[in-house]
Coordinates of C-alpha atoms in Angstrom, one line a residue:
X1 CA -89.6 -58.0 -16.6
X2 CA -90.4 -55.1 -18.9
X3 CA -93.5 -54.3 -20.9
X4 CA -92.8 -51.3 -22.9
X5 CA -96.4 -50.7 -24.0
X6 CA -97.5 -50.4 -20.4
X7 CA -94.6 -48.3 -19.1
X8 CA -94.7 -44.4 -18.9
X9 CA -92.4 -42.6 -21.3
X10 CA -89.9 -41.8 -18.7
X11 CA -89.7 -45.4 -17.5
X12 CA -89.3 -46.8 -21.0
X13 CA -86.7 -44.2 -21.9
X14 CA -84.7 -45.1 -18.7
X15 CA -84.9 -48.9 -19.6
X16 CA -83.7 -48.3 -23.1
X17 CA -80.8 -46.1 -21.9
X18 CA -79.7 -48.8 -19.5
X19 CA -79.7 -51.3 -22.4
X20 CA -77.8 -49.0 -24.6
X21 CA -75.3 -48.3 -21.9
X22 CA -74.7 -52.0 -21.2
X23 CA -74.3 -52.8 -25.0
X24 CA -71.8 -49.9 -25.3
X25 CA -69.8 -51.3 -22.4
X26 CA -69.7 -54.8 -23.7
X27 CA -68.5 -53.6 -27.1
X28 CA -65.8 -51.4 -25.5
X29 CA -64.6 -54.4 -23.4
X30 CA -64.2 -56.4 -26.7
X31 CA -62.2 -53.6 -28.3
X32 CA -64.9 -51.9 -30.3
X33 CA -65.9 -48.4 -29.6
X34 CA -69.4 -47.4 -30.6
X35 CA -71.5 -44.3 -30.2
X36 CA -74.7 -44.2 -28.4
X37 CA -76.5 -43.2 -31.5
X38 CA -75.3 -46.2 -33.4
X39 CA -76.2 -48.5 -30.5
X40 CA -79.7 -46.9 -30.2
X41 CA -80.3 -47.5 -34.0
X42 CA -79.1 -51.1 -33.7
X43 CA -81.4 -51.8 -30.8
X44 CA -84.4 -50.6 -32.7
X45 CA -83.3 -52.5 -35.8
X46 CA -82.9 -55.8 -33.9
X47 CA -86.3 -55.4 -32.3
X48 CA -87.9 -54.5 -35.6
X49 CA -86.5 -57.6 -37.3
X50 CA -89.3 -60.3 -37.3
X51 CA -86.7 -63.1 -37.3
X52 CA -85.6 -62.2 -33.8
X53 CA -89.2 -62.7 -32.6
X54 CA -89.4 -59.6 -30.3
X55 CA -92.8 -58.1 -29.5
X56 CA -92.9 -54.8 -27.6
X57 CA -96.5 -55.3 -26.7
X58 CA -95.8 -58.2 -24.5
X59 CA -93.9 -58.4 -21.3
X60 CA -90.1 -58.7 -21.8
X61 CA -88.4 -60.9 -19.4
X62 CA -84.8 -60.7 -18.3
X63 CA -83.9 -63.4 -20.9
X64 CA -85.4 -61.3 -23.6
X65 CA -83.3 -58.3 -22.6
X66 CA -80.2 -60.4 -22.4
X67 CA -81.0 -61.8 -25.9
X68 CA -81.5 -58.3 -27.3
X69 CA -78.1 -57.2 -25.8
X70 CA -76.5 -60.2 -27.2
X71 CA -77.8 -59.8 -30.7
X72 CA -76.9 -56.1 -30.7
X73 CA -73.4 -56.7 -29.5
X74 CA -73.0 -59.5 -32.2
X75 CA -74.1 -57.3 -35.0
X76 CA -71.9 -54.4 -33.8
X77 CA -68.8 -56.5 -33.6
X78 CA -69.3 -58.2 -37.0
X79 CA -67.0 -55.9 -38.8
X80 CA -67.0 -58.1 -41.9
X81 CA -70.6 -57.3 -42.6
X82 CA -71.4 -54.6 -45.2
X83 CA -74.7 -54.1 -43.6
X84 CA -72.9 -52.7 -40.4
X85 CA -70.8 -50.3 -42.5
X86 CA -74.0 -49.0 -44.2
X87 CA -75.7 -48.3 -40.9
X88 CA -72.5 -46.7 -39.6
X89 CA -72.4 -44.5 -42.7
X90 CA -76.0 -43.5 -42.4
X91 CA -75.6 -42.6 -38.7
X92 CA -72.4 -40.6 -39.4
X93 CA -74.0 -38.7 -42.3
X94 CA -77.1 -38.0 -40.4
X95 CA -75.2 -36.7 -37.4
X96 CA -72.7 -34.5 -39.4
X97 CA -74.4 -33.4 -42.5
X98 CA -76.6 -30.2 -42.5
X99 CA -77.8 -28.0 -45.4
X100 CA -76.0 -24.8 -46.2
X101 CA -78.5 -22.5 -44.5
X102 CA -78.3 -24.3 -41.1
X103 CA -74.6 -24.7 -41.4
X104 CA -73.9 -21.0 -42.1
X105 CA -76.4 -19.9 -39.3
X106 CA -74.7 -22.1 -36.8
X107 CA -71.3 -20.7 -37.8
X108 CA -72.5 -17.1 -37.5
X109 CA -73.9 -18.0 -34.0
X110 CA -70.6 -19.4 -32.9
X111 CA -68.9 -16.3 -34.2
X112 CA -71.3 -14.1 -32.2
X113 CA -70.6 -16.2 -29.1
X114 CA -66.8 -15.9 -29.5
X115 CA -67.0 -12.1 -30.1
X116 CA -69.3 -11.6 -27.2
X117 CA -66.6 -11.0 -24.6
X118 CA -64.8 -8.6 -26.8
X119 CA -68.0 -6.7 -27.6
X120 CA -69.0 -6.7 -23.9
X121 CA -65.6 -5.3 -22.9
X122 CA -66.2 -2.3 -25.3
X123 CA -69.9 -1.7 -24.6
X124 CA -69.6 -1.9 -20.8
X125 CA -66.6 0.3 -20.6
X126 CA -66.8 3.6 -18.7
X127 CA -63.5 5.2 -19.9
X128 CA -62.8 8.7 -18.8
X129 CA -59.1 9.5 -19.0
X130 CA -57.2 9.8 -22.3
X131 CA -55.3 6.5 -21.7
X132 CA -58.5 4.7 -21.1
X133 CA -60.2 6.1 -24.3
X134 CA -57.1 5.1 -26.3
X135 CA -57.4 1.6 -24.9
X136 CA -61.1 1.4 -25.8
X137 CA -60.2 2.5 -29.4
X138 CA -57.5 -0.2 -29.7
X139 CA -60.2 -2.7 -28.7
X140 CA -62.5 -1.5 -31.3
X141 CA -59.8 -2.0 -33.9
X142 CA -59.3 -5.6 -32.7
X143 CA -63.0 -6.2 -32.7
X144 CA -63.2 -5.0 -36.3
X145 CA -60.4 -7.3 -37.4
X146 CA -61.8 -10.3 -35.6
X147 CA -65.3 -9.9 -36.9
X148 CA -64.2 -9.2 -40.5
X149 CA -61.5 -12.0 -40.6
X150 CA -59.3 -9.8 -42.7
X151 CA -55.9 -10.3 -41.0
X152 CA -54.7 -11.0 -37.5
X153 CA -55.0 -8.4 -34.6
X154 CA -51.4 -9.3 -33.7
X155 CA -50.0 -8.1 -37.2
X156 CA -48.7 -4.6 -36.7
X157 CA -49.2 -3.8 -40.5
X158 CA -52.7 -5.1 -40.5
X159 CA -53.6 -3.2 -37.2
X160 CA -52.2 0.1 -38.7
X161 CA -54.1 -0.3 -41.9
X162 CA -57.4 -1.1 -40.0
X163 CA -56.7 1.8 -37.6
X164 CA -56.3 4.3 -40.5
X165 CA -59.5 3.0 -42.2
X166 CA -61.4 3.3 -39.0
X167 CA -60.2 6.9 -38.2
X168 CA -61.3 8.0 -41.6
X169 CA -65.0 7.2 -40.7
X170 CA -64.8 7.2 -36.9
X171 CA -62.1 9.5 -35.4
X172 CA -61.1 9.0 -31.9
X173 CA -62.6 12.4 -31.0
X174 CA -66.0 10.8 -31.4
X175 CA -65.4 8.1 -28.8
X176 CA -67.1 10.0 -26.0
X177 CA -70.3 10.2 -28.0
X178 CA -70.1 6.5 -28.8
X179 CA -69.7 5.6 -25.1
X180 CA -72.8 7.7 -24.2
X181 CA -75.0 5.5 -26.4
X182 CA -77.1 2.6 -25.2
X183 CA -75.7 -0.9 -25.2
X184 CA -77.8 -2.0 -28.3
X185 CA -76.8 1.2 -30.1
X186 CA -73.2 0.5 -29.4
X187 CA -73.5 -3.1 -30.6
X188 CA -75.2 -1.9 -33.8
X189 CA -72.6 0.8 -34.5
X190 CA -69.7 -1.6 -33.9
X191 CA -71.1 -4.0 -36.6
X192 CA -71.7 -1.1 -39.0
X193 CA -68.2 0.2 -38.5
X194 CA -66.8 -3.3 -39.1
X195 CA -68.6 -3.5 -42.4
X196 CA -67.5 0.0 -43.5
X197 CA -63.9 -0.6 -42.6
X198 CA -64.0 -4.0 -44.4
X199 CA -65.4 -2.2 -47.5
X200 CA -62.7 0.5 -47.4
X201 CA -59.9 -2.0 -46.9
X202 CA -61.2 -4.2 -49.8
X203 CA -61.4 -1.1 -52.1
X204 CA -57.9 -0.1 -51.1
X205 CA -56.6 -3.6 -51.9
X206 CA -58.2 -3.4 -55.4
X207 CA -56.6 -0.1 -56.0
X208 CA -53.2 -1.4 -54.9
X209 CA -53.0 0.8 -51.8
X210 CA -53.3 -1.6 -49.0
X211 CA -55.0 -5.0 -48.3
X212 CA -52.4 -6.3 -45.9
X213 CA -53.4 -9.8 -44.6
X214 CA -56.4 -10.1 -47.1
X215 CA -56.5 -13.2 -49.1
X216 CA -57.9 -13.2 -52.7
X217 CA -60.9 -15.4 -51.8
X218 CA -62.5 -15.2 -55.2
X219 CA -59.4 -16.6 -56.9
X220 CA -59.0 -19.2 -54.1
X221 CA -62.6 -20.4 -54.6
X222 CA -62.3 -20.5 -58.3
X223 CA -59.4 -22.9 -57.9
X224 CA -60.8 -24.8 -54.9
X225 CA -64.2 -25.7 -56.4
X226 CA -62.9 -27.7 -59.3
X227 CA -60.2 -29.3 -57.0
X228 CA -63.1 -30.4 -54.7
X229 CA -65.4 -31.5 -57.5
X230 CA -63.0 -33.9 -59.1
X231 CA -62.4 -36.3 -56.2
X232 CA -66.2 -36.4 -55.5
X233 CA -66.8 -37.2 -59.1
X234 CA -64.2 -39.9 -59.1
X235 CA -65.6 -41.5 -56.0
X236 CA -69.1 -41.2 -57.4
X237 CA -68.1 -43.0 -60.6
X238 CA -66.3 -45.7 -58.6
X239 CA -69.3 -46.4 -56.4
X240 CA -71.5 -46.5 -59.4
X241 CA -69.2 -48.9 -61.2
X242 CA -69.4 -51.2 -58.2
X243 CA -73.1 -50.9 -58.1
X244 CA -73.4 -51.8 -61.7
X245 CA -71.3 -54.8 -61.3
X246 CA -73.1 -56.0 -58.2
X247 CA -76.5 -55.4 -59.9
X248 CA -75.5 -57.4 -63.1
X249 CA -74.3 -60.4 -61.0
X250 CA -77.5 -60.4 -58.7
X251 CA -79.7 -60.1 -61.8
X252 CA -77.9 -63.0 -63.4
X253 CA -78.2 -65.1 -60.1
X254 CA -82.0 -64.6 -60.1
X255 CA -82.2 -65.8 -63.7
X256 CA -79.8 -68.7 -63.3
X257 CA -79.3 -69.6 -59.6
X258 CA -76.2 -71.5 -58.4
X259 CA -76.0 -73.4 -55.2
X260 CA -72.4 -72.8 -54.8
X261 CA -72.6 -69.0 -54.3
X262 CA -76.1 -68.7 -52.9
X263 CA -74.5 -68.1 -49.4
X264 CA -72.7 -65.1 -50.7
X265 CA -75.7 -63.7 -52.3
X266 CA -77.1 -62.1 -49.2
X267 CA -73.7 -60.5 -48.6
X268 CA -73.5 -59.3 -52.1
X269 CA -77.0 -57.6 -51.7
X270 CA -75.7 -55.8 -48.6
X271 CA -72.6 -54.6 -50.4
X272 CA -74.9 -53.3 -53.2
X273 CA -77.0 -51.4 -50.5
X274 CA -73.7 -50.0 -49.2
X275 CA -72.5 -48.6 -52.5
X276 CA -76.0 -47.3 -53.4
X277 CA -76.2 -45.5 -50.1
X278 CA -72.6 -44.0 -50.6
X279 CA -73.7 -42.9 -54.2
X280 CA -76.8 -41.2 -52.7
X281 CA -74.8 -39.3 -50.1
X282 CA -72.2 -38.3 -52.8
X283 CA -75.0 -36.9 -55.0
X284 CA -76.1 -34.8 -52.1
X285 CA -72.6 -33.5 -51.5
X286 CA -72.0 -32.8 -55.2
X287 CA -75.3 -30.9 -55.6
X288 CA -74.2 -28.7 -52.7
X289 CA -70.8 -28.1 -54.4
X290 CA -72.5 -27.1 -57.6
X291 CA -74.7 -24.7 -55.7
X292 CA -71.6 -23.4 -54.2
X293 CA -70.0 -22.8 -57.6
X294 CA -73.1 -21.0 -58.8
X295 CA -73.1 -18.7 -55.9
X296 CA -69.5 -17.8 -56.3
X297 CA -69.9 -17.1 -60.0
X298 CA -72.8 -14.7 -59.2
X299 CA -70.9 -13.1 -56.3
X300 CA -67.9 -12.5 -58.5
X301 CA -69.9 -10.4 -60.9
X302 CA -71.6 -8.5 -58.1
X303 CA -68.3 -7.8 -56.4
X304 CA -66.7 -6.4 -59.6
X305 CA -69.7 -4.2 -60.3
X306 CA -69.6 -2.8 -56.8
X307 CA -65.8 -2.0 -57.1
X308 CA -66.4 -0.4 -60.5
X309 CA -69.3 1.8 -59.2
X310 CA -67.1 2.9 -56.2
X311 CA -64.2 3.8 -58.5
X312 CA -66.7 5.8 -60.7
X313 CA -68.0 7.6 -57.5
X314 CA -64.6 8.4 -56.0
X315 CA -62.4 8.9 -59.1
X316 CA -59.8 11.6 -58.1
X317 CA -62.1 13.5 -55.5
X318 CA -60.5 14.2 -52.1
X319 CA -63.9 14.2 -50.4
X320 CA -67.1 12.2 -51.1
X321 CA -70.4 12.3 -49.4
X322 CA -70.9 9.4 -47.0
X323 CA -74.4 8.9 -48.4
X324 CA -72.8 7.8 -51.7
X325 CA -70.0 5.5 -50.6
X326 CA -71.2 4.0 -47.4
X327 CA -73.8 1.8 -49.0
X328 CA -71.2 0.5 -51.5
X329 CA -68.8 -0.3 -48.6
X330 CA -71.6 -2.2 -46.8
X331 CA -72.4 -4.2 -50.0
X332 CA -68.7 -5.1 -50.4
X333 CA -68.5 -6.2 -46.8
X334 CA -71.6 -8.5 -47.2
X335 CA -70.3 -10.0 -50.5
X336 CA -66.9 -10.7 -48.8
X337 CA -68.7 -12.4 -46.0
X338 CA -70.5 -14.5 -48.4
X339 CA -67.1 -15.5 -50.0
X340 CA -66.0 -16.6 -46.6
X341 CA -69.1 -18.6 -46.1
X342 CA -68.6 -20.5 -49.3
X343 CA -64.9 -21.3 -48.3
X344 CA -66.3 -22.7 -45.0
X345 CA -69.0 -24.7 -46.9
X346 CA -66.5 -26.1 -49.4
X347 CA -64.2 -27.2 -46.6
X348 CA -67.1 -28.9 -44.8
X349 CA -68.3 -30.8 -47.9
X350 CA -64.7 -31.9 -48.7
X351 CA -64.1 -33.2 -45.2
X352 CA -67.4 -35.0 -45.2
X353 CA -66.5 -36.7 -48.5
X354 CA -63.2 -37.9 -47.1
X355 CA -64.9 -39.1 -44.0
X356 CA -67.2 -41.4 -45.8
X357 CA -64.5 -43.3 -47.4
X358 CA -64.0 -45.2 -44.1
X359 CA -67.2 -47.1 -44.6
X360 CA -66.2 -48.7 -48.1
X361 CA -63.2 -50.8 -47.0
X362 CA -65.3 -54.0 -46.8
X363 CA -65.7 -54.2 -50.6
X364 CA -61.9 -54.9 -51.3
X365 CA -61.9 -57.5 -48.6
X366 CA -65.1 -59.5 -49.6
X367 CA -65.2 -58.9 -53.3
X368 CA -61.7 -58.0 -54.8
X369 CA -61.4 -57.3 -58.5
X370 CA -60.2 -60.8 -59.4
X371 CA -63.2 -62.4 -57.6
X372 CA -65.7 -60.1 -59.3
X373 CA -64.1 -60.7 -62.7
X374 CA -64.5 -64.4 -62.2
X375 CA -68.1 -64.1 -61.0
X376 CA -69.0 -61.8 -63.9
X377 CA -67.6 -64.0 -66.6
X378 CA -69.8 -63.7 -69.7
X379 CA -72.2 -61.2 -67.9
X380 CA -72.8 -57.8 -69.5
X381 CA -72.5 -55.0 -67.0
X382 CA -75.0 -52.2 -67.8
X383 CA -75.1 -48.7 -66.2
X384 CA -78.3 -47.0 -65.1
X385 CA -78.3 -44.8 -68.2
X386 CA -78.0 -47.8 -70.4
X387 CA -80.9 -49.6 -68.7
X388 CA -83.1 -46.6 -69.0
X389 CA -82.2 -46.0 -72.7
X390 CA -83.2 -49.6 -73.4
X391 CA -86.8 -49.0 -72.4
X392 CA -87.2 -45.5 -73.9
X393 CA -90.2 -45.3 -76.1
X394 CA -92.0 -47.9 -74.2
X395 CA -95.1 -46.7 -72.2
X396 CA -98.0 -48.1 -70.2
X397 CA -101.3 -48.2 -72.1
X398 CA -103.6 -46.3 -69.8
X399 CA -106.7 -47.8 -71.3
X400 CA -105.6 -51.2 -69.8
X401 CA -106.4 -49.8 -66.3
X402 CA -109.6 -48.6 -64.9
X403 CA -108.8 -47.5 -61.4
X404 CA -105.0 -46.6 -61.5
X405 CA -103.8 -43.2 -62.4
X406 CA -100.7 -42.9 -64.5
X407 CA -98.5 -39.9 -65.1
X408 CA -96.4 -39.1 -68.2
X409 CA -94.1 -36.2 -69.1
X410 CA -96.4 -34.8 -71.7
X411 CA -99.4 -34.7 -69.4
X412 CA -97.7 -33.5 -66.2
X413 CA -96.2 -30.0 -66.0
X414 CA -94.0 -30.8 -63.0
X415 CA -93.1 -34.3 -64.0
X416 CA -89.4 -34.1 -63.1
X417 CA -90.2 -32.6 -59.6
X418 CA -92.3 -35.4 -58.3
X419 CA -91.0 -37.3 -55.3
X420 CA -90.6 -40.9 -56.4
X421 CA -90.8 -43.6 -53.9
X422 CA -87.8 -45.9 -53.1
X423 CA -85.3 -43.2 -54.4
X424 CA -86.4 -43.9 -57.9
X425 CA -85.7 -47.7 -57.9
X426 CA -88.2 -50.1 -59.5
X427 CA -90.9 -51.1 -56.8
X428 CA -91.8 -54.4 -58.4
X429 CA -88.1 -55.6 -58.7
X430 CA -87.5 -54.6 -55.0
X431 CA -90.4 -56.8 -53.8
X432 CA -90.1 -59.6 -56.4
X433 CA -86.3 -60.1 -56.4
X434 CA -85.7 -59.8 -52.7
X435 CA -84.2 -56.3 -52.6
X436 CA -82.6 -56.0 -56.1
X437 CA -82.2 -52.3 -56.9
X438 CA -82.9 -51.6 -60.5
X439 CA -83.4 -48.0 -61.7
X440 CA -86.9 -47.1 -62.6
X441 CA -87.6 -45.3 -65.9
X442 CA -90.2 -42.6 -65.4
X443 CA -90.9 -42.4 -69.1
X444 CA -92.6 -45.7 -69.0
X445 CA -95.2 -44.2 -66.7
X446 CA -95.4 -43.1 -63.0
X447 CA -98.1 -44.8 -61.0
X448 CA -99.9 -42.7 -58.5
X449 CA -101.2 -44.9 -55.7
X450 CA -102.5 -43.3 -52.5
X451 CA -100.8 -40.0 -53.1
X452 CA -97.4 -41.7 -53.7
X453 CA -95.5 -42.2 -57.0
X454 CA -93.8 -45.3 -58.2
X455 CA -91.5 -46.0 -61.2
X456 CA -90.6 -49.3 -62.9
X457 CA -87.8 -50.7 -64.9
X458 CA -90.0 -52.4 -67.5
X459 CA -93.5 -52.3 -68.8
X460 CA -94.2 -55.7 -67.5
X461 CA -93.1 -54.8 -64.0
X462 CA -95.4 -51.8 -64.1
X463 CA -98.4 -54.0 -65.1
X464 CA -97.7 -56.6 -62.4
X465 CA -97.2 -54.0 -59.7
X466 CA -100.4 -52.1 -60.6
X467 CA -102.5 -55.3 -60.2
X468 CA -101.9 -55.3 -56.4
X469 CA -99.7 -52.4 -55.2
X470 CA -100.4 -52.8 -51.5
X471 CA -99.1 -56.4 -51.6
X472 CA -95.8 -55.3 -53.2
X473 CA -95.5 -52.3 -50.8
X474 CA -96.0 -54.6 -47.8
X475 CA -93.3 -57.0 -49.1
X476 CA -90.8 -54.1 -49.4
X477 CA -91.6 -53.1 -45.9
X478 CA -91.0 -56.7 -44.6
X479 CA -87.7 -56.7 -46.4
X480 CA -86.7 -53.3 -44.8
X481 CA -87.5 -54.8 -41.4
X482 CA -84.8 -57.6 -42.1
X483 CA -82.3 -55.1 -43.6
X484 CA -82.6 -51.9 -41.5
X485 CA -80.2 -50.0 -43.8
X486 CA -83.0 -50.1 -46.4
X487 CA -85.2 -47.7 -44.3
X488 CA -82.9 -44.7 -45.0
X489 CA -81.7 -45.9 -48.4
X490 CA -85.2 -46.2 -49.8
X491 CA -86.5 -43.3 -47.7
X492 CA -89.1 -45.3 -45.8
X493 CA -89.2 -43.1 -42.8
X494 CA -93.0 -42.6 -43.2
X495 CA -93.5 -46.4 -42.5
X496 CA -90.8 -46.7 -39.8
X497 CA -90.9 -43.4 -37.7
X498 CA -88.9 -44.9 -34.9
X499 CA -85.9 -45.5 -37.2
X500 CA -86.3 -42.2 -39.3
X501 CA -83.0 -40.3 -39.5
X502 CA -82.8 -36.9 -37.8
X503 CA -82.5 -35.1 -41.2
X504 CA -85.7 -36.7 -42.4
X505 CA -87.6 -36.0 -39.2
X506 CA -86.5 -32.5 -39.3
X507 CA -87.9 -31.9 -42.8
X508 CA -90.9 -34.2 -42.3
X509 CA -93.4 -31.3 -42.5
X510 CA -92.5 -30.8 -46.1
X511 CA -95.1 -32.5 -48.1
X512 CA -94.4 -34.1 -51.4
X513 CA -95.2 -32.0 -54.5
X514 CA -98.5 -32.9 -56.2
X515 CA -98.6 -33.4 -60.0
X516 CA -99.9 -30.6 -62.2
X517 CA -101.6 -32.5 -64.9
X518 CA -102.3 -30.8 -68.3
X519 CA -104.6 -31.7 -71.3
X520 CA -106.0 -30.0 -74.3
X521 CA -109.7 -29.2 -74.0
X522 CA -112.3 -26.9 -75.5
X523 CA -115.8 -25.7 -74.9
X524 CA -118.5 -24.0 -77.0
X525 CA -121.7 -22.4 -75.9
X526 CA -124.7 -20.6 -77.9
X527 CA -124.5 -16.9 -78.2
X528 CA -128.0 -16.4 -76.8
X529 CA -129.7 -19.5 -75.2
X530 CA -132.8 -17.6 -74.1
X531 CA -134.5 -14.6 -76.0
X532 CA -133.3 -11.3 -74.8
X533 CA -135.3 -9.4 -72.2
X534 CA -134.7 -5.7 -72.2
X535 CA -136.1 -3.6 -69.2
X536 CA -136.2 0.1 -70.3
X537 CA -136.7 1.3 -66.8
X538 CA -133.5 -0.4 -65.6
X539 CA -130.8 2.0 -64.4
X540 CA -127.2 1.1 -63.6
X541 CA -126.1 4.6 -62.6
X542 CA -126.1 5.1 -58.9
X543 CA -126.6 8.8 -59.2
X544 CA -129.5 8.5 -61.5
X545 CA -131.2 6.1 -58.8
X546 CA -130.5 8.7 -56.2
X547 CA -132.0 11.5 -58.3
X548 CA -135.2 9.4 -58.8
X549 CA -135.4 8.7 -55.0
X550 CA -135.1 12.4 -54.3
X551 CA -137.8 13.2 -56.8
X552 CA -140.2 10.6 -55.3
X553 CA -139.6 11.9 -51.8
X554 CA -140.7 15.4 -52.9
X555 CA -138.2 17.2 -50.8
X556 CA -139.4 20.6 -51.8
X557 CA -142.2 20.2 -49.2
X558 CA -139.9 19.3 -46.4
X559 CA -137.7 21.5 -44.3
X560 CA -134.1 21.0 -43.4
X561 CA -133.0 21.8 -40.0
X562 CA -129.4 21.9 -38.6
X563 CA -128.2 22.6 -35.2
X564 CA -124.7 23.3 -34.0
X565 CA -123.5 23.0 -30.4
X566 CA -120.3 24.0 -28.7
X567 CA -119.3 20.3 -28.8
X568 CA -119.7 19.9 -32.5
X569 CA -118.2 23.3 -33.3
X570 CA -115.4 23.0 -35.9
X571 CA -116.0 19.3 -36.2
X572 CA -118.0 19.1 -39.4
X573 CA -119.3 21.3 -42.1
X574 CA -123.0 22.1 -42.0
X575 CA -124.9 23.1 -45.1
X576 CA -128.5 23.9 -46.1
X577 CA -130.2 24.0 -49.4
X578 CA -133.0 26.3 -50.6
X579 CA -134.8 26.8 -53.9
X580 CA -134.0 30.2 -55.5
X581 CA -137.0 32.7 -56.2
X582 CA -138.3 32.8 -59.7
X583 CA -139.3 35.8 -61.8
X584 CA -143.0 35.7 -63.0
X585 CA -144.6 37.5 -66.0
X586 CA -148.0 37.7 -67.8
X587 CA -148.9 38.8 -71.3
X588 CA -152.3 39.9 -72.8
X589 CA -153.5 39.7 -76.3
X590 CA -153.8 43.4 -77.2
X591 CA -151.1 46.0 -76.8
X592 CA -152.5 49.5 -75.9
X593 CA -151.1 52.9 -74.5
X594 CA -152.2 56.2 -73.3
X595 CA -150.7 59.8 -73.3
X596 CA -151.4 62.9 -71.3
X597 CA -150.4 66.5 -72.0
X598 CA -147.1 67.5 -70.5
X599 CA -147.4 70.4 -68.1
X600 CA -145.8 73.7 -69.2
X601 CA -145.9 76.4 -66.6
X602 CA -143.7 79.5 -66.7
X603 CA -143.0 82.2 -64.0
X604 CA -142.0 85.7 -65.3
X605 CA -140.5 88.6 -63.4
X606 CA -138.7 86.7 -60.7
X607 CA -135.4 88.4 -61.5
X608 CA -136.9 91.8 -60.6
X609 CA -136.8 95.0 -62.8
X610 CA -136.2 98.7 -62.5
X611 CA -138.8 99.1 -59.7
X612 CA -138.3 98.0 -56.1
X613 CA -141.4 95.9 -56.1
X614 CA -141.1 92.6 -57.8
X615 CA -144.0 91.7 -60.0
X616 CA -144.3 88.0 -60.9
X617 CA -146.6 86.7 -63.7
X618 CA -147.5 83.0 -64.0
X619 CA -148.2 81.8 -67.4
X620 CA -149.8 78.3 -67.9
X621 CA -149.1 77.1 -71.4
X622 CA -150.3 73.5 -70.9
X623 CA -152.6 72.4 -73.7
X624 CA -155.9 70.8 -73.1
X625 CA -156.4 67.1 -73.2
X626 CA -158.7 67.2 -76.1
X627 CA -156.1 69.1 -78.1
X628 CA -153.5 66.3 -77.9

């Protein structure tokens, strides 16, 4: 007896693994090999189907487990069921498809792992003799060829050309310096040498002086992309034509039911789910091929520009500075690696497209062309584009709804980027007509309900769904429980996390884009609501406020001291400020002056005379004061 809700995680996982293993063994005994991933999905789908009356919250007896195994084996062995082919297709695509970034990262990781022994043999080498150094140099040439993918290391012409290119930038005499570097520096230099040699060989090939073993990848891609696109387009049109025919017949059956073919109605719906799922996968693949074509076109221009720049730099010179040509060689190498990546991506997408064909064989068995022509007698088959064109110009009247929010192209800036629920199919038709898939027309109006967006095939369907959206959403969920393939087809992984595909769980943190609504609006305000108040003492200038603060502090009565110690010496500038001395002067009302006689005294006879005795006479000629 098992009660999954009361078990620990490890116990429940062990029980489920045993059930999956037993189902796989029984299928193998009956000649049908199934993967564990497919069995696990089928177990969850059978438990989820309410018609099987399983309840994981109650104790499961041994009979319940045997019933589960029997139901799963029965569905897995029913090879004439389109539902099984759809589930197999979903599991296969989920396990094999990956986006271009993850695929290229994985391929680069595999390349690093494969080159690790060769790189380790070079970086760990301790060569000393001449023969050992020559052996290391040959290994470096092999590493360069293996990493660049430009020719085989066993081709003598390719090895000679690669060796000549390597010697021009890394002569064998520098091998001793290389071996003295650290391991990380050696690995980095090996990668740089590979890129430089690759650039040299690509330039020589363009000049017609080499290029042995180098394929013309741009030309190959320009031929391969259209060759890969055409079969994808053809398969996409074939699946769409089948979907249009199935949809037309199912639509007619809902309007005029016939008892004779009601038993095949469920099978026809499952066939419709199958081709719609195939159409969705092909659209993803085709989108990646278109991206590949755009990248190749852009890289073609960049590669030609780099070659032209290199020719202008080199011209007829015998020696060119490495600082001018090495960056161009590195750019050429990176572009060539990108060409190789696009070749890998294109091959991967082509193989995936071919692999999906194995899940479409049931249509020719159940509904061959003659049977479909008989069933469609007098029925007009419409494409998705025709159905949308019929409802163009019809819109929901927003005024008819008080609580619901509607989005339109003219009011939403990112209208075409919104994540529409149910992969763009009409939500009302899905619930009302038991899983009929009709394309919704966003121009009618997109209903926003609980942060999710829904489209409809007609205005009437939009009005009916908007009255009670939760009821219709629940009906679609119940239908998905009965037909587990609808969970991935309609992208209902948010409702059924246990059955969410790995690719959707991996990108589950990406939230849907919110609408950016737009409208015309205008506002007007009075120039001056209140009378102006002008404060004349207001100052906005910070320096003026500081000046006033200094004035109020009356710093002239203060003394500024500064002290400098040995610790603060040469650490900051000290400054003092003093007020300069001023010159003072006074002035009276009257101007007056006085004058005194100038003394005039003369001495005579100092030079002597005829006599021996000098006789000096002092004569005072100064005038008296009163005479002046």
